[in-house]
mmCIF file of C-alpha atoms and ligand atoms in Angstrom:
data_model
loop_
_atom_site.group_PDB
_atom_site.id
_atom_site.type_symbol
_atom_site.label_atom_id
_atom_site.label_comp_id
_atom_site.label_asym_id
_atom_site.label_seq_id
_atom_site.Cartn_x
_atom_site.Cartn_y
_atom_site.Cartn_z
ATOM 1 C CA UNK A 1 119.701 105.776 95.115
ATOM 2 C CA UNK A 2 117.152 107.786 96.601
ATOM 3 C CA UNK A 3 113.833 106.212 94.700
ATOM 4 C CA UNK A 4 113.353 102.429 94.611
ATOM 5 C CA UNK A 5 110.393 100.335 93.068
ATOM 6 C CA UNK A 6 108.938 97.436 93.914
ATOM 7 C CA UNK A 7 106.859 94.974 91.869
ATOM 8 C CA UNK A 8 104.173 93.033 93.825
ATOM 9 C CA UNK A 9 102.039 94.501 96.982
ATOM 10 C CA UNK A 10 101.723 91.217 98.978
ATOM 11 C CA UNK A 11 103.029 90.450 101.925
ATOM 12 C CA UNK A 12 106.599 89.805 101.263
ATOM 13 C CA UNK A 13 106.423 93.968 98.585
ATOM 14 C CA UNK A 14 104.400 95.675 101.213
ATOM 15 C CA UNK A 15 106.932 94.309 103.645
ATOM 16 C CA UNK A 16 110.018 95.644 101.093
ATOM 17 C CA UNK A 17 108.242 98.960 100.974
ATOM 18 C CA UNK A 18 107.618 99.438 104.399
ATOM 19 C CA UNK A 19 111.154 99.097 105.341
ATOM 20 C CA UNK A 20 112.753 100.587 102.471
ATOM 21 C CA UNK A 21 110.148 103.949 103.239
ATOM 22 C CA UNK A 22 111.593 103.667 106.938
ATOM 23 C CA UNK A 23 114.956 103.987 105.625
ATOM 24 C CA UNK A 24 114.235 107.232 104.077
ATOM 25 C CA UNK A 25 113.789 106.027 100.339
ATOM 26 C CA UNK A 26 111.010 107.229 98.145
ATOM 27 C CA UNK A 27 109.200 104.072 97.550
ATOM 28 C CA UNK A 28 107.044 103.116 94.083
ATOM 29 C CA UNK A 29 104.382 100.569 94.880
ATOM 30 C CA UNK A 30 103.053 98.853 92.144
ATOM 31 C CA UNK A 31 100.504 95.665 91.809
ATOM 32 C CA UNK A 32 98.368 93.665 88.918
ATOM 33 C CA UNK A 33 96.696 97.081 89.469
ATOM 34 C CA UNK A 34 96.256 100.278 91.495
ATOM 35 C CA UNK A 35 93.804 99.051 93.973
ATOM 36 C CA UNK A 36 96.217 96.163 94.670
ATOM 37 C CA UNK A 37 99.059 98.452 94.983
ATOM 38 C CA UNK A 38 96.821 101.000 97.049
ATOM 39 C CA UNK A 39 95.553 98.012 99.838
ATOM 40 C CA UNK A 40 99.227 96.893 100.106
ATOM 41 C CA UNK A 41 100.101 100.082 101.395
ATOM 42 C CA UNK A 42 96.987 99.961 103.676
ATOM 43 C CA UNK A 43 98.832 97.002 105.555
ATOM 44 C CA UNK A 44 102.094 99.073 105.824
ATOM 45 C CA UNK A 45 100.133 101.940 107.443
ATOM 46 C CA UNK A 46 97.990 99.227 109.822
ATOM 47 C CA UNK A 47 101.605 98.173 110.484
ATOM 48 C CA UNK A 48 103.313 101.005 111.087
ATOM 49 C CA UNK A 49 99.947 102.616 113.155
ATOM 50 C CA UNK A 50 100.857 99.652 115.348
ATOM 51 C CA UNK A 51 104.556 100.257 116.041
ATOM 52 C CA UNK A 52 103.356 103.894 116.811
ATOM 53 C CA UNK A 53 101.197 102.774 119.682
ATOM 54 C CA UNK A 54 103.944 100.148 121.211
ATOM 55 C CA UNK A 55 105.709 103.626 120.924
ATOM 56 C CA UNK A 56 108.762 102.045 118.744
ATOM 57 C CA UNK A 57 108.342 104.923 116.499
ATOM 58 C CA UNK A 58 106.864 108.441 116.343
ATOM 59 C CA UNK A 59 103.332 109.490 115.087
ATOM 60 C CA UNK A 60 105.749 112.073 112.437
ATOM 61 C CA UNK A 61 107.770 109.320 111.620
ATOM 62 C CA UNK A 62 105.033 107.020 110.759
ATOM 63 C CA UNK A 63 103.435 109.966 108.512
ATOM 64 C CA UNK A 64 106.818 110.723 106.355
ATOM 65 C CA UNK A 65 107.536 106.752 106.118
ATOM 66 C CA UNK A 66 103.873 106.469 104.753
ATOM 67 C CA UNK A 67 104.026 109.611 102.565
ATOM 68 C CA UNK A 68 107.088 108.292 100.553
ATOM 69 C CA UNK A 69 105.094 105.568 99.530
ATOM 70 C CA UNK A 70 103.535 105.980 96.221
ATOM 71 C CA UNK A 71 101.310 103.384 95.210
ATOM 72 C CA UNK A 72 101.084 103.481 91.018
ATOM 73 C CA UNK A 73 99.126 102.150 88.235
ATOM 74 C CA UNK A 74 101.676 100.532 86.100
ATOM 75 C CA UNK A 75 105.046 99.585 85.686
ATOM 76 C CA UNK A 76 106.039 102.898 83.384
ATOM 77 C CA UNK A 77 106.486 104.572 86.337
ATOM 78 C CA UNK A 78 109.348 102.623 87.542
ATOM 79 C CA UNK A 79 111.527 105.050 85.312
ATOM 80 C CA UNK A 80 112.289 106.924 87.891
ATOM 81 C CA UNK A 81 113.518 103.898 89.897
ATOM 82 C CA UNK A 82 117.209 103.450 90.690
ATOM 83 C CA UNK A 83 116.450 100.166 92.075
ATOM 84 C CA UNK A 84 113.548 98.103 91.019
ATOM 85 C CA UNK A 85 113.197 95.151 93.190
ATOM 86 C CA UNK A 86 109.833 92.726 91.642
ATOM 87 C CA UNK A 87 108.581 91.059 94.693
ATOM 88 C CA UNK A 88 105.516 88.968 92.798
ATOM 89 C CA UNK A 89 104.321 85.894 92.492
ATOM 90 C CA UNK A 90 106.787 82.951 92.687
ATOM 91 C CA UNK A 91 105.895 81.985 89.288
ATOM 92 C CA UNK A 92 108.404 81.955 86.858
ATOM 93 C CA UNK A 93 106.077 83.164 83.891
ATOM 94 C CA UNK A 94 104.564 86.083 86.032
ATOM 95 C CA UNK A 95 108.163 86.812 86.562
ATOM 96 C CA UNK A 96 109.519 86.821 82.602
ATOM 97 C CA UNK A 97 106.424 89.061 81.264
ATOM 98 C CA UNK A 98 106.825 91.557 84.463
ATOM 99 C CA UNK A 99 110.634 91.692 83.343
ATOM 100 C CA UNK A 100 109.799 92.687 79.924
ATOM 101 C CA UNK A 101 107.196 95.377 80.504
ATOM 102 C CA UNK A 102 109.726 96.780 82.853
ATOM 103 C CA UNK A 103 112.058 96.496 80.675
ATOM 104 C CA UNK A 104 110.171 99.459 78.613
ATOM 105 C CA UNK A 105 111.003 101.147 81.525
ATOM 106 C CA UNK A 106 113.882 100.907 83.401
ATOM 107 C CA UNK A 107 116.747 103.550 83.493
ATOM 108 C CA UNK A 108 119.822 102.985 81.296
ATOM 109 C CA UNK A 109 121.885 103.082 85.033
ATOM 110 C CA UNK A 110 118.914 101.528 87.045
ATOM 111 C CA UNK A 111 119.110 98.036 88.899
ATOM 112 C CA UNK A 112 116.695 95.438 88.089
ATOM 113 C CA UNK A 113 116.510 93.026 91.439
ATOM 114 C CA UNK A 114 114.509 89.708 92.080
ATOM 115 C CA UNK A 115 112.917 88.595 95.910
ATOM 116 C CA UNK A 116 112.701 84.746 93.961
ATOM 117 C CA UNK A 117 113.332 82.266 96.715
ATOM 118 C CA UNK A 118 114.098 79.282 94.462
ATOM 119 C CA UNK A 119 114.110 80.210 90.949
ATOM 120 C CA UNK A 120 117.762 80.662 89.562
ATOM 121 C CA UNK A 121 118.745 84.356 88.675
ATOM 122 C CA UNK A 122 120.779 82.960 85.849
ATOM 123 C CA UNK A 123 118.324 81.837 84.237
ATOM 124 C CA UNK A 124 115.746 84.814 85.137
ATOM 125 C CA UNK A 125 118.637 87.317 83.708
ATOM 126 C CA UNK A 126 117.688 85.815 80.291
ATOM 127 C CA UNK A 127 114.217 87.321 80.404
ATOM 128 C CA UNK A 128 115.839 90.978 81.682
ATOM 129 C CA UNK A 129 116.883 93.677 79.536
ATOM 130 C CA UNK A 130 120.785 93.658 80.833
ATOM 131 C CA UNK A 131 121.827 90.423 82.696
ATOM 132 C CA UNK A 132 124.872 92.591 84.401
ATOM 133 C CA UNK A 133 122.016 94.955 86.345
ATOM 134 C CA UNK A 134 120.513 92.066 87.725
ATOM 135 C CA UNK A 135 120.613 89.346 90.672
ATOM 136 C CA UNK A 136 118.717 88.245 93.486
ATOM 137 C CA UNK A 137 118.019 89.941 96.859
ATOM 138 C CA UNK A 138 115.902 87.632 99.203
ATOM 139 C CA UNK A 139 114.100 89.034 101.772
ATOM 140 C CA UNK A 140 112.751 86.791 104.779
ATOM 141 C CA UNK A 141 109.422 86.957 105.979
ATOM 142 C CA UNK A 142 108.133 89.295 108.030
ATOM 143 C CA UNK A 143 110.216 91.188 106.327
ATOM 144 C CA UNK A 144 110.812 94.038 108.786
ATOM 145 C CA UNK A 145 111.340 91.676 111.445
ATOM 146 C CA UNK A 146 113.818 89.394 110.256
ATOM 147 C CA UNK A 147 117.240 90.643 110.134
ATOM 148 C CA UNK A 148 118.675 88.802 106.807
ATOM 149 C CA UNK A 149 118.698 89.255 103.005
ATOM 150 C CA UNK A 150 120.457 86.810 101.086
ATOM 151 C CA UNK A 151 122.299 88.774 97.881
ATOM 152 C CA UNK A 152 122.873 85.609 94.990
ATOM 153 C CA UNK A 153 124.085 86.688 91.771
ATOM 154 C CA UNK A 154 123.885 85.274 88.557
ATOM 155 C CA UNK A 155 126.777 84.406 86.320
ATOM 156 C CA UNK A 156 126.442 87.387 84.345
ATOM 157 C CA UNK A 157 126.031 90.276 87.552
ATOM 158 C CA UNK A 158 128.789 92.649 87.312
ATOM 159 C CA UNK A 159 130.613 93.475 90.910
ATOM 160 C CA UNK A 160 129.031 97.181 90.909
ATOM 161 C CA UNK A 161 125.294 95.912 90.755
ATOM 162 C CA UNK A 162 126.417 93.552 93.651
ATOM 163 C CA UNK A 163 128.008 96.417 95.331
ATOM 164 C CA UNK A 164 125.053 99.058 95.209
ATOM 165 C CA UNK A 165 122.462 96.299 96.230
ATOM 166 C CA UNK A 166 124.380 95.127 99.412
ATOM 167 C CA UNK A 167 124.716 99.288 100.426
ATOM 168 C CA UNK A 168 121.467 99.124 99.744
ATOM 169 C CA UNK A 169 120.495 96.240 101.771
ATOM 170 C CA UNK A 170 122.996 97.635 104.330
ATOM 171 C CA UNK A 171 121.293 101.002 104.708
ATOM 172 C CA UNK A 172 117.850 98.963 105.658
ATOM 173 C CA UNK A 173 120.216 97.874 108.776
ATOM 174 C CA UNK A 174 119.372 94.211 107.473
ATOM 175 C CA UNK A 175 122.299 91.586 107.920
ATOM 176 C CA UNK A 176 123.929 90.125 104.093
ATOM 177 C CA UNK A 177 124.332 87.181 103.638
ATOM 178 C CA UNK A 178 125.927 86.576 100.020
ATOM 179 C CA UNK A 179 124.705 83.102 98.241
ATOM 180 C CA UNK A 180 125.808 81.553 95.085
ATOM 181 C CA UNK A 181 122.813 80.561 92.449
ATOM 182 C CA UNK A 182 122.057 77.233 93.497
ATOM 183 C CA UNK A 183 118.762 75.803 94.232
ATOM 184 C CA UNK A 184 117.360 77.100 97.635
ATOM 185 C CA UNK A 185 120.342 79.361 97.837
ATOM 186 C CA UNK A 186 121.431 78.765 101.220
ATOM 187 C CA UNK A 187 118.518 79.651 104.094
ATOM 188 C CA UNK A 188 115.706 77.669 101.404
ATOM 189 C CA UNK A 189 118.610 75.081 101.371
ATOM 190 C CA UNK A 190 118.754 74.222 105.001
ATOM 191 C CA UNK A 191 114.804 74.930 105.855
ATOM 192 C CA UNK A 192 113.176 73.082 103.756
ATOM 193 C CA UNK A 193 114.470 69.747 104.382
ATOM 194 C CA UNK A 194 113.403 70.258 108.007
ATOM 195 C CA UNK A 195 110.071 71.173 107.180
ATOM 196 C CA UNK A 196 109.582 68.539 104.892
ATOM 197 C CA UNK A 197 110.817 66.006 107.194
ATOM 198 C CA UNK A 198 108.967 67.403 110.107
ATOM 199 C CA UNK A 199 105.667 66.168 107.376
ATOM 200 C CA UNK A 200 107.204 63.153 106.612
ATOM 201 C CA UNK A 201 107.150 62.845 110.238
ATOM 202 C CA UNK A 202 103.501 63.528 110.858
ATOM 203 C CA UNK A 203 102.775 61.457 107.892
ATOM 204 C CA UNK A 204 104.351 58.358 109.188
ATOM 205 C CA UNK A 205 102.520 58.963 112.534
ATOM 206 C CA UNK A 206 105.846 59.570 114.376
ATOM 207 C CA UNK A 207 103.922 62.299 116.058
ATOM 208 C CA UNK A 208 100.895 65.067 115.987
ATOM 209 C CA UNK A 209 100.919 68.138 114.864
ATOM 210 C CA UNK A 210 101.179 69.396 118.648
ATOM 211 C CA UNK A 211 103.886 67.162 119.970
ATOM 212 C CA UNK A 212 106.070 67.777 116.484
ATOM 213 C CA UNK A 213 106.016 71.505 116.793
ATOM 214 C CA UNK A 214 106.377 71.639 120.532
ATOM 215 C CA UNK A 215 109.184 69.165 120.192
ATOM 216 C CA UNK A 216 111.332 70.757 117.739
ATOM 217 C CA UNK A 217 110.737 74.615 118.369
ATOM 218 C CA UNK A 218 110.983 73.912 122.348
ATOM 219 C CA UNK A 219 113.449 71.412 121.578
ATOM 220 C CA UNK A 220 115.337 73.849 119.452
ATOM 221 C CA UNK A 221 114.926 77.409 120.501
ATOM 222 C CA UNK A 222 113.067 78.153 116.936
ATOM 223 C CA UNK A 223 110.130 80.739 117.890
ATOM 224 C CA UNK A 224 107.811 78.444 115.239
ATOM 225 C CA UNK A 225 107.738 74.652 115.300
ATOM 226 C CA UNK A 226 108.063 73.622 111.596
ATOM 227 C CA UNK A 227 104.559 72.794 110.776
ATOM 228 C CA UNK A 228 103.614 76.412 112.144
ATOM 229 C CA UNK A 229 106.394 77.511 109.882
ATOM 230 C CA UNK A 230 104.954 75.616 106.911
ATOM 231 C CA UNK A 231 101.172 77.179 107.116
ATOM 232 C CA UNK A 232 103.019 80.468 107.363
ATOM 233 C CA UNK A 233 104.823 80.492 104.694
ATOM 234 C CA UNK A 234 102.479 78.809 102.194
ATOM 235 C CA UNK A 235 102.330 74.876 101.826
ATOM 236 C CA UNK A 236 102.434 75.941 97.798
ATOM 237 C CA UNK A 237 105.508 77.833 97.922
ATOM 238 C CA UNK A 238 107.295 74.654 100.580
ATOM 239 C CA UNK A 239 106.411 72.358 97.687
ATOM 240 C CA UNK A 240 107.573 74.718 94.743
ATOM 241 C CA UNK A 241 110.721 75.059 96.679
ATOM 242 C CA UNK A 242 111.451 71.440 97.611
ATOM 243 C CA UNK A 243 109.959 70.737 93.734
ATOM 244 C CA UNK A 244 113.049 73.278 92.290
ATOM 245 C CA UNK A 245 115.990 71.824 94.689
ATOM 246 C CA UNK A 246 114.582 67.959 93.628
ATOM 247 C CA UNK A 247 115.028 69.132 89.934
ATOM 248 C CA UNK A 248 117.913 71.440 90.014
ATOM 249 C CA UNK A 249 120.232 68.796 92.181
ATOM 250 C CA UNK A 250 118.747 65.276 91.013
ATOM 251 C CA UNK A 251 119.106 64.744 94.555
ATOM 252 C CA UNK A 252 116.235 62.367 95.956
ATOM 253 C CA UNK A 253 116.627 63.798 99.605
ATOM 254 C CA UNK A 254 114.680 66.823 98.268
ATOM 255 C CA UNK A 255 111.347 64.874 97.130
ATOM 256 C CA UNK A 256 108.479 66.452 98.535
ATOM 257 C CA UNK A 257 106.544 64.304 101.741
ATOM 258 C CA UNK A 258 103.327 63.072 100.106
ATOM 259 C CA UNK A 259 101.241 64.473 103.041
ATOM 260 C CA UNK A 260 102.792 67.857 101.972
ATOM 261 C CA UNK A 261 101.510 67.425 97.853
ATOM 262 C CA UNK A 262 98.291 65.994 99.190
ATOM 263 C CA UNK A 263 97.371 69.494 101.586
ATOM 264 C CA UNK A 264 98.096 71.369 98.172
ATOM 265 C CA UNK A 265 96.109 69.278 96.101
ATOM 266 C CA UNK A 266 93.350 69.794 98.630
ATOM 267 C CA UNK A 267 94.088 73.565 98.332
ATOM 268 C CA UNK A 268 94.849 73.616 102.274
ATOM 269 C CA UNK A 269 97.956 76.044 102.005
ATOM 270 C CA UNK A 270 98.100 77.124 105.449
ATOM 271 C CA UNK A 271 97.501 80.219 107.147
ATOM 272 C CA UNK A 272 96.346 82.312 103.534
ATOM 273 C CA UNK A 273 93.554 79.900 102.976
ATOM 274 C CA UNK A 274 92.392 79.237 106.911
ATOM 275 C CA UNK A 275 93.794 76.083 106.788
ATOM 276 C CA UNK A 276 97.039 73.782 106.567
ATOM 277 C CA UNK A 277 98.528 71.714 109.622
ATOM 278 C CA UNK A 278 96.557 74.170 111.567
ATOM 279 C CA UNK A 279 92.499 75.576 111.120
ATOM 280 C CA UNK A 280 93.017 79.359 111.572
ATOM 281 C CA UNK A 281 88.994 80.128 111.553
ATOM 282 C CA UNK A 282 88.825 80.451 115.292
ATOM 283 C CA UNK A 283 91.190 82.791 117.670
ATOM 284 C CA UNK A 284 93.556 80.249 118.133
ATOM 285 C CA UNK A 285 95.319 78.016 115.608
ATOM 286 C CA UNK A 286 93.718 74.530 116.226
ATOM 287 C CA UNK A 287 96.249 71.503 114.963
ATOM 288 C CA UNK A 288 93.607 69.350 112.357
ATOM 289 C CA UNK A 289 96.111 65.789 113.007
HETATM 290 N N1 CAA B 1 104.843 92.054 109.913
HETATM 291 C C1 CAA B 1 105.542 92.909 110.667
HETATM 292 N N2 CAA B 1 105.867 92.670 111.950
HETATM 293 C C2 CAA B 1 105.434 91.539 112.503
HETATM 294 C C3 CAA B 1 104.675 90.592 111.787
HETATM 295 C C4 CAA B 1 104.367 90.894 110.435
HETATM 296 N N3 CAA B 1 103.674 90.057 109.670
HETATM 297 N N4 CAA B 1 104.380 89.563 112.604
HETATM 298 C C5 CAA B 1 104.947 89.843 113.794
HETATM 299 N N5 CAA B 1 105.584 91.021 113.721
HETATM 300 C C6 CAA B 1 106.351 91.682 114.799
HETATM 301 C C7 CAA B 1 105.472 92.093 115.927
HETATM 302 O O1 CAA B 1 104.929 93.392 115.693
HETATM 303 C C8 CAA B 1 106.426 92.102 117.106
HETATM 304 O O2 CAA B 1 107.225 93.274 117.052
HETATM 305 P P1 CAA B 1 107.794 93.935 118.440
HETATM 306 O O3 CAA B 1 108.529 92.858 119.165
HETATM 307 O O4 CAA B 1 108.712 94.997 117.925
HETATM 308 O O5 CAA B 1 106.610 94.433 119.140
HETATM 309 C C9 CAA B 1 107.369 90.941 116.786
HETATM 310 O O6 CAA B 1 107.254 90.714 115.371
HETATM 311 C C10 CAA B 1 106.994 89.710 117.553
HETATM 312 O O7 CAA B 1 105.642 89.439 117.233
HETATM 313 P P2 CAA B 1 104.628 88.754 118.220
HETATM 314 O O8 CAA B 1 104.997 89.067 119.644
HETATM 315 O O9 CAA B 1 103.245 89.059 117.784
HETATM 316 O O10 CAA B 1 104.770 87.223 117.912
HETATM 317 P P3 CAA B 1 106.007 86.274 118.067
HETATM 318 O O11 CAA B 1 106.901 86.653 119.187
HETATM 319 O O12 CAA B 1 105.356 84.949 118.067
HETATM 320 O O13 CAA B 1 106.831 86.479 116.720
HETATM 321 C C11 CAA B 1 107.392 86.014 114.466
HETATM 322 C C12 CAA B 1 106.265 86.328 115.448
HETATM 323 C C13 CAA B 1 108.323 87.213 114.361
HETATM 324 C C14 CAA B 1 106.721 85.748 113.116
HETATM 325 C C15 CAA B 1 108.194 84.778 115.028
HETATM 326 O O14 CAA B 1 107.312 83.745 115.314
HETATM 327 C C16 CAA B 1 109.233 84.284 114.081
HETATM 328 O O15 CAA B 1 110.317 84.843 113.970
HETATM 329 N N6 CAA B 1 108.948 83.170 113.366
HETATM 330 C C17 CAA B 1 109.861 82.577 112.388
HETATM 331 C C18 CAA B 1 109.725 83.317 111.104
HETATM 332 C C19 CAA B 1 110.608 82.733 110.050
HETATM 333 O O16 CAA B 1 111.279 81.732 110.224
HETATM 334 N N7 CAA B 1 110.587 83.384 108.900
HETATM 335 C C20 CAA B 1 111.337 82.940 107.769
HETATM 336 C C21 CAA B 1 110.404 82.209 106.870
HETATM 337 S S1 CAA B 1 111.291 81.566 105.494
HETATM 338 C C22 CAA B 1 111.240 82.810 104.388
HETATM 339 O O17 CAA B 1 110.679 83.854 104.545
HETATM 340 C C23 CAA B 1 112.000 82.543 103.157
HETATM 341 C C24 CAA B 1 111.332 81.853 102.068
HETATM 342 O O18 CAA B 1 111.751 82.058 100.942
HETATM 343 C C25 CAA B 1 110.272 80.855 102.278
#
């Protein structure tokens, strides 16, 4: 597996690429279009320009991880992809019509891999052209800092596809954890109930946005406090995730704080917009309750 693509240039595809590149793979960028694609390899090399002067990694390094990035126009060139992992909007329509212009594509051998963190891959499979080259891989964010990607397959993933993604994920030197398809997998599963209640909490007046992340991520050992953790992942994608465990259990204790749908109604989804629990337009974070 020596060329991998990936669908999407944000944060969570750049991230994909950059560490996929570090491991040595030839890397196809791709993006709504080129200029996308080409600024999401910008951030890798701001990135990786960084880790050269902390002096983690070599100028030459940086240069060959860079080079085997290849940001392209459209998805055609994913043909040459072993592995195409589509890293795009969590949007399950984005997703379907991405999967069937690939699908034009995409080697008769090749791998066809979602970063979804809530959507179920059985279902997705539907939309692919071969349901047994497909499942979930579910990288965490930043993705070449954190050490974990969940591997879920759907009900139709045959044991080889499972078996060249987790060498895959291996050969990043990430840590696999294997999930079944169930809403919010299993990291989703546990962290969004805390988050949510952490706004439920704020909501109620239990405490500010100060004292409830200083409590908890002092009071824990977690290097965020949730409501830090909520603007940085995206208030949008908390609620879409708490929105598909509510649905896909029936289970109440999954119904989204109303403080949490009100922020995204006001389009305050955290750190991407300059403003959630926190107003990022000065220096420092500055909690707004
Ligand atoms: N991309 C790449 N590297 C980054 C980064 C980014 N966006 N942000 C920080 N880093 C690196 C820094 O370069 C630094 O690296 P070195 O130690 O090698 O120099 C390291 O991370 C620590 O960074 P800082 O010292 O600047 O800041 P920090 O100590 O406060 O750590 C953090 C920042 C790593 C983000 C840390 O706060 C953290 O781990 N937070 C929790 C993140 C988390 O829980 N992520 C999971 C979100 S859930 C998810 O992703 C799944 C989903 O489906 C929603």
């Amino acid at each position: 597996m020596d060329t991998i693509g990936v669908i999407g240039a944000g944060q969570m595809g750049a991230g994909i690429a950059q560490v996929a590149a570090q491991a040595g793979y030839r890397v196809l960028l791709s993006d709504v279009s080129r200029d996308v694609a080409d600024k999401g390899k910008t951030g890798v090399a701001k990135r990786l320009a960084r880790a050269v002067e902390k002096e983690q990694i070599a100028a030459a390094d940086r240069d060959a991880a860079l080079d085997r990035i290849e940001a392209v126009d459209s998805l055609a060139a994913m043909a040459e992809a072993a592995l195409v992992i589509e890293a795009a909007t969590e949007r399950e329509a984005v997703k379907r019509a991405i999967f069937a212009e690939v699908a034009k594509a995409l080697g008769p051998d090749a791998i066809l891999a979602t970063n979804t963190s809530s959507i179920p891959i059985t279902r997705l499979a539907q939309a692919t052209p071969d349901p047994a080259r497909f499942m979930g891989v579910h990288f965490f964010n930043p993705v070449p800092v954190m050490k974990p990607i969940e591997l879920i397959r759907g009900l139709a993933t045959s044991d080889a596809t499972v078996a060249r993604v987790e060498a895959f994920a291996r050969s990043l030197g990430k840590t696999v954890v294997h999930a079944n398809d169930a809403p919010g997998f299993v990291v989703n599963r546990v962290l969004l109930p805390m988050l949510n209640e952490a706004i439920f909490a704020l909501g109620e007046g239990v405490a500010n946005v100060r004292d409830i992340d200083a409590g908890v991520s002092l009071g824990l050992n977690h290097p965020m406090g949730p409501l830090t953790l909520a603007d940085f992942i995206g208030l949008d994608t908390c609620l879409e995730i708490l929105r598909v465990m509510q649905e896909g259990t029936g289970d109440p204790k999954f119904r989204p704080a109303p403080l949490l749908v009100k922020y995204v109604e006001a389009g305050w989804l955290g750190r991407k917009t300059g403003r959630g629990f926190y107003d990022y337009a000065g220096a420092e974070p500055v909690p707004t309750r």
